[in-house]
Short mmCIF file of C-alpha atoms in Angstrom, two decimals:
data_model
loop_
_atom_site.label_atom_id
_atom_site.label_comp_id
_atom_site.label_asym_id
_atom_site.label_seq_id
_atom_site.Cartn_x
_atom_site.Cartn_y
_atom_site.Cartn_z
CA MET A 23 -31.64 -18.22 -19.11
CA ILE A 24 -27.74 -18.37 -17.23
CA ILE A 25 -28.16 -18.92 -13.71
CA ALA A 26 -24.69 -19.00 -12.38
CA SER A 27 -23.54 -19.19 -8.54
CA ASN A 28 -19.55 -18.00 -7.66
CA LEU A 29 -18.77 -19.57 -4.28
CA LYS A 30 -16.09 -17.70 -4.03
CA THR A 31 -13.95 -18.82 -1.41
CA ASN A 32 -16.36 -20.24 0.85
CA LEU A 33 -17.60 -24.02 1.20
CA THR A 34 -15.48 -27.18 1.66
CA ARG A 35 -15.15 -29.85 -0.84
CA GLU A 36 -17.53 -31.58 0.84
CA LYS A 37 -20.07 -28.99 1.65
CA THR A 38 -19.80 -27.93 -2.31
CA ILE A 39 -20.26 -31.52 -3.82
CA SER A 40 -23.40 -31.63 -1.58
CA TYR A 41 -24.09 -28.21 -2.94
CA LEU A 42 -24.12 -29.77 -6.19
CA MET A 43 -26.09 -32.54 -5.99
CA ASP A 44 -28.63 -30.78 -4.02
CA VAL A 45 -29.37 -28.76 -7.37
CA GLU A 46 -28.36 -31.90 -9.75
CA ASN A 47 -31.60 -33.10 -7.62
CA PHE A 48 -33.52 -30.29 -8.08
CA LEU A 49 -33.13 -30.22 -11.68
CA ASP A 50 -34.03 -33.50 -12.02
CA LYS A 51 -37.05 -32.97 -10.25
CA ASN A 52 -38.27 -30.02 -12.04
CA ASN A 53 -37.39 -30.91 -15.04
CA SER A 54 -35.47 -27.72 -15.32
CA ASP A 55 -33.73 -27.47 -19.02
CA GLN A 56 -32.23 -23.66 -17.80
CA GLU A 57 -28.23 -23.22 -17.84
CA ILE A 58 -26.74 -23.94 -14.59
CA TYR A 59 -23.00 -23.31 -14.00
CA VAL A 60 -21.06 -23.13 -10.20
CA PHE A 61 -18.08 -22.17 -9.35
CA PRO A 62 -16.45 -23.77 -6.07
CA ALA A 63 -13.25 -21.76 -4.84
CA GLN A 64 -10.31 -23.55 -6.23
CA SER A 65 -9.98 -26.45 -3.28
CA SER A 66 -13.49 -27.38 -3.67
CA LEU A 67 -12.76 -28.38 -6.72
CA ASN A 68 -13.90 -32.20 -8.03
CA PRO A 69 -15.20 -33.80 -10.84
CA HIS A 70 -18.72 -33.67 -11.88
CA HIS A 71 -20.39 -34.89 -13.96
CA GLY A 72 -24.42 -33.83 -14.76
CA LYS A 73 -26.62 -31.32 -16.06
CA VAL A 74 -24.49 -28.64 -13.83
CA VAL A 75 -21.26 -27.41 -15.06
CA GLN A 76 -18.29 -26.89 -12.69
CA GLY A 77 -16.63 -24.06 -13.09
CA ALA A 78 -12.99 -22.30 -12.27
CA GLN A 79 -13.30 -18.85 -10.34
CA ASN A 80 -9.49 -18.26 -11.76
CA ALA A 81 -6.30 -20.19 -13.36
CA TYR A 82 -3.04 -18.37 -14.97
CA ALA A 83 -2.55 -18.72 -18.29
CA THR A 84 -0.32 -21.72 -18.70
CA GLN A 85 0.01 -25.11 -18.79
CA ASN A 86 1.91 -25.63 -15.72
CA GLY A 87 5.09 -24.24 -14.67
CA ALA A 88 6.59 -21.72 -11.74
CA PHE A 89 3.24 -19.72 -10.49
CA THR A 90 3.27 -19.80 -6.72
CA GLY A 91 0.22 -20.00 -5.46
CA GLU A 92 -2.18 -20.58 -8.85
CA ILE A 93 -3.35 -23.49 -10.69
CA GLY A 94 -3.16 -23.83 -14.63
CA LEU A 95 -4.78 -26.03 -17.23
CA GLU A 96 -2.90 -28.88 -16.15
CA GLN A 97 -4.92 -28.84 -12.54
CA LEU A 98 -8.39 -28.26 -14.63
CA GLU A 99 -7.93 -30.49 -16.36
CA GLU A 100 -7.63 -33.27 -14.22
CA PHE A 101 -11.28 -31.85 -13.02
CA ASP A 102 -12.95 -32.06 -16.16
CA VAL A 103 -13.33 -28.80 -15.93
CA LYS A 104 -13.62 -26.58 -18.85
CA THR A 105 -15.86 -23.33 -18.29
CA ILE A 106 -13.96 -20.39 -16.52
CA LEU A 107 -14.29 -16.50 -15.13
CA ILE A 108 -12.01 -13.74 -16.28
CA GLY A 109 -12.30 -10.55 -14.99
CA HIS A 110 -14.27 -10.58 -11.71
CA SER A 111 -13.91 -7.28 -9.83
CA GLU A 112 -12.27 -9.28 -6.86
CA ARG A 113 -9.24 -10.06 -9.82
CA ARG A 114 -9.62 -6.62 -10.89
CA HIS A 115 -9.39 -4.57 -8.04
CA ILE A 116 -8.35 -6.25 -4.99
CA LEU A 117 -6.17 -8.68 -6.83
CA GLY A 118 -4.80 -6.25 -9.18
CA GLU A 119 -5.08 -8.29 -12.25
CA SER A 120 -4.69 -5.83 -15.66
CA GLN A 121 -6.71 -5.56 -19.14
CA GLU A 122 -3.30 -6.74 -20.15
CA LYS A 123 -3.00 -9.78 -18.36
CA LEU A 124 -6.92 -10.99 -18.34
CA VAL A 125 -6.43 -10.66 -22.23
CA GLU A 126 -3.89 -13.15 -21.84
CA LYS A 127 -5.79 -14.98 -19.68
CA PHE A 128 -8.71 -14.71 -21.82
CA ASN A 129 -6.78 -15.74 -24.78
CA PHE A 130 -4.82 -18.58 -23.37
CA TYR A 131 -8.18 -20.35 -22.64
CA LYS A 132 -9.89 -19.19 -25.84
CA SER A 133 -6.78 -21.17 -27.61
CA HIS A 134 -7.91 -24.96 -24.96
CA GLY A 135 -12.01 -23.62 -26.17
CA PHE A 136 -12.89 -23.01 -22.61
CA LYS A 137 -16.10 -21.74 -22.50
CA ILE A 138 -15.65 -17.88 -21.03
CA VAL A 139 -17.89 -16.17 -18.42
CA TYR A 140 -15.80 -12.80 -19.28
CA CYS A 141 -17.14 -10.10 -16.70
CA VAL A 142 -17.52 -5.83 -16.66
CA GLY A 143 -18.05 -3.21 -14.12
CA GLU A 144 -17.99 -0.37 -13.13
CA PRO A 145 -16.83 1.70 -9.17
CA LEU A 146 -19.40 4.33 -8.18
CA GLU A 147 -16.70 6.77 -8.81
CA VAL A 148 -17.09 5.68 -12.16
CA ARG A 149 -20.60 5.10 -12.38
CA GLU A 150 -20.94 8.90 -10.74
CA GLN A 151 -19.40 10.90 -13.12
CA GLY A 152 -22.60 10.17 -15.73
CA GLU A 153 -23.00 7.45 -18.13
CA ASP A 154 -20.75 8.62 -21.08
CA VAL A 155 -18.08 8.34 -18.52
CA MET A 156 -19.67 5.26 -17.20
CA MET A 157 -19.97 3.56 -20.28
CA LYS A 158 -16.23 4.36 -22.16
CA TYR A 159 -15.02 2.93 -18.62
CA LEU A 160 -16.50 -0.13 -19.59
CA GLU A 161 -15.53 0.12 -23.03
CA LEU A 162 -11.92 -0.46 -22.09
CA GLN A 163 -13.18 -3.32 -20.39
CA TYR A 164 -13.34 -4.82 -23.76
CA GLU A 165 -10.21 -4.08 -25.26
CA GLY A 166 -8.57 -6.89 -26.58
CA ILE A 167 -11.81 -9.35 -25.98
CA ASP A 168 -12.64 -11.34 -28.62
CA THR A 169 -17.00 -10.49 -28.35
CA SER A 170 -17.62 -12.94 -31.56
CA TYR A 171 -16.02 -15.72 -29.18
CA ASP A 172 -18.46 -18.34 -29.89
CA LYS A 173 -17.75 -20.21 -25.94
CA LEU A 174 -18.14 -16.56 -24.35
CA ILE A 175 -20.87 -14.99 -21.80
CA ILE A 176 -20.59 -11.59 -20.45
CA ALA A 177 -21.52 -10.46 -16.70
CA TYR A 178 -21.89 -7.09 -16.20
CA GLU A 179 -21.34 -6.15 -11.85
CA PRO A 180 -21.32 -3.26 -10.80
CA VAL A 181 -18.55 -2.86 -9.14
CA TRP A 182 -19.79 -0.36 -6.43
CA ALA A 183 -23.15 -3.50 -5.90
CA ILE A 184 -20.73 -6.13 -5.16
CA GLY A 185 -21.89 -7.15 -1.20
CA THR A 186 -23.49 -4.07 0.00
CA GLY A 187 -26.98 -4.83 -0.56
CA LEU A 188 -26.99 -2.32 -3.12
CA THR A 189 -28.04 -3.11 -6.60
CA PRO A 190 -29.14 -0.19 -9.74
CA THR A 191 -32.52 0.14 -10.60
CA LEU A 192 -34.22 -2.56 -13.28
CA GLU A 193 -34.34 0.43 -15.29
CA ASP A 194 -30.61 0.85 -15.46
CA ILE A 195 -29.78 -2.77 -15.50
CA SER A 196 -31.88 -2.49 -18.41
CA LYS A 197 -30.83 0.09 -19.94
CA ILE A 198 -26.60 -1.14 -19.49
CA HIS A 199 -27.46 -4.68 -20.73
CA LEU A 200 -29.62 -3.46 -24.23
CA LYS A 201 -26.02 -0.64 -24.48
CA LEU A 202 -23.48 -4.09 -23.62
CA LYS A 203 -25.60 -5.91 -26.02
CA GLU A 204 -24.64 -3.94 -29.26
CA LYS A 205 -20.74 -4.50 -28.67
CA SER A 206 -21.50 -8.51 -28.12
CA SER A 207 -24.34 -10.99 -29.26
CA ALA A 208 -22.93 -13.28 -25.95
CA PRO A 209 -25.91 -13.88 -23.53
CA LEU A 210 -25.17 -11.54 -21.08
CA LEU A 211 -25.79 -11.65 -17.31
CA TYR A 212 -26.69 -9.58 -14.19
CA GLY A 213 -23.79 -9.93 -11.11
CA GLY A 214 -23.80 -7.91 -7.78
CA SER A 215 -25.71 -8.39 -4.66
CA VAL A 216 -28.60 -10.49 -6.02
CA LYS A 217 -30.12 -12.45 -3.69
CA VAL A 218 -33.30 -14.55 -3.85
CA GLU A 219 -35.69 -11.54 -3.24
CA THR A 220 -34.91 -9.53 -6.11
CA ALA A 221 -33.51 -12.43 -8.53
CA ARG A 222 -37.10 -12.71 -10.36
CA ASP A 223 -37.79 -9.00 -11.55
CA ILE A 224 -33.68 -8.73 -12.42
CA LEU A 225 -34.55 -11.76 -14.80
CA ALA A 226 -37.42 -9.96 -16.03
CA CYS A 227 -35.75 -6.87 -17.30
CA ASP A 228 -34.92 -7.02 -20.96
CA GLY A 229 -31.27 -7.75 -21.94
CA VAL A 230 -31.10 -10.10 -18.80
CA ASP A 231 -30.11 -13.24 -20.23
CA GLY A 232 -29.50 -15.11 -16.94
CA VAL A 233 -26.99 -14.37 -13.33
CA LEU A 234 -24.15 -14.53 -11.85
CA VAL A 235 -24.56 -14.57 -8.21
CA GLY A 236 -21.91 -14.65 -5.00
CA SER A 237 -22.89 -14.95 -1.16
CA GLY A 238 -27.30 -14.83 -2.06
CA ALA A 239 -26.66 -18.05 -4.21
CA LEU A 240 -24.15 -19.70 -0.85
CA LYS A 241 -27.58 -20.99 0.57
CA VAL A 242 -28.03 -24.02 -2.40
CA GLU A 243 -32.17 -23.87 -1.58
CA ASN A 244 -31.54 -19.78 -2.45
CA PHE A 245 -29.95 -20.80 -6.04
CA CYS A 246 -32.75 -23.09 -6.87
CA GLN A 247 -35.08 -20.76 -6.15
CA MET A 248 -33.49 -18.78 -8.52
CA ILE A 249 -33.25 -21.29 -10.79
CA LYS A 250 -36.88 -21.41 -11.05
CA PHE A 251 -37.95 -17.95 -11.29
CA ALA A 252 -35.82 -18.46 -14.42
CA GLU A 253 -38.22 -21.57 -15.24
CA GLU A 254 -41.56 -19.82 -15.33
CA LEU A 255 -40.28 -17.07 -16.87
CA ASN A 256 -39.21 -18.38 -19.90
CA ASN A 257 -42.62 -20.28 -19.46
CA ASN A 258 -45.06 -17.15 -19.31
#
């Protein structure tokens, strides 16, 4: 399974290094072979080599250049980062990234062989209009995206669930994941208020290949517990 932690705008570089080492020690101690990703804040990136894959939460589709406040391929290469999150709902809905811009970013980092975790999800007002409207909305987020890219991971994150403590029912999670799997054979993660108390049940859902966790993974012991749940489910 894939267990990923998006630290968002949290933790200093020092705390992030400690976080990564704690996860590495957990993986070694438990002989875990799960696929683990951690996405630190941009200013907390640091070269890291081990079982944990360090990724970038965002970057501009450029080698370098006059893009104030952004980082590009040159900066990611300095930290040996070859994995990136693209299309997270906070980038779409708070920072206004259009599908066109996301496709541009996707194609740029695909051309450089990056592992891409591509996020899709719907806001509450769309979900309330019914399944057909919701699925059409999600399908638009696949437009222009190479869903057969061999280094692609897709994360389904219902926007209305992120940071709210709310989650769809387990039945709904399975239903949506199985529908989305018809669009791509890439591993499909669930994200959206995943907590240590709910992670095991979510990981056990049909169609769920892992989780992308935000605030629920800020405490490293909770993130490690989620890894342990995945290990136990794999061994059952």
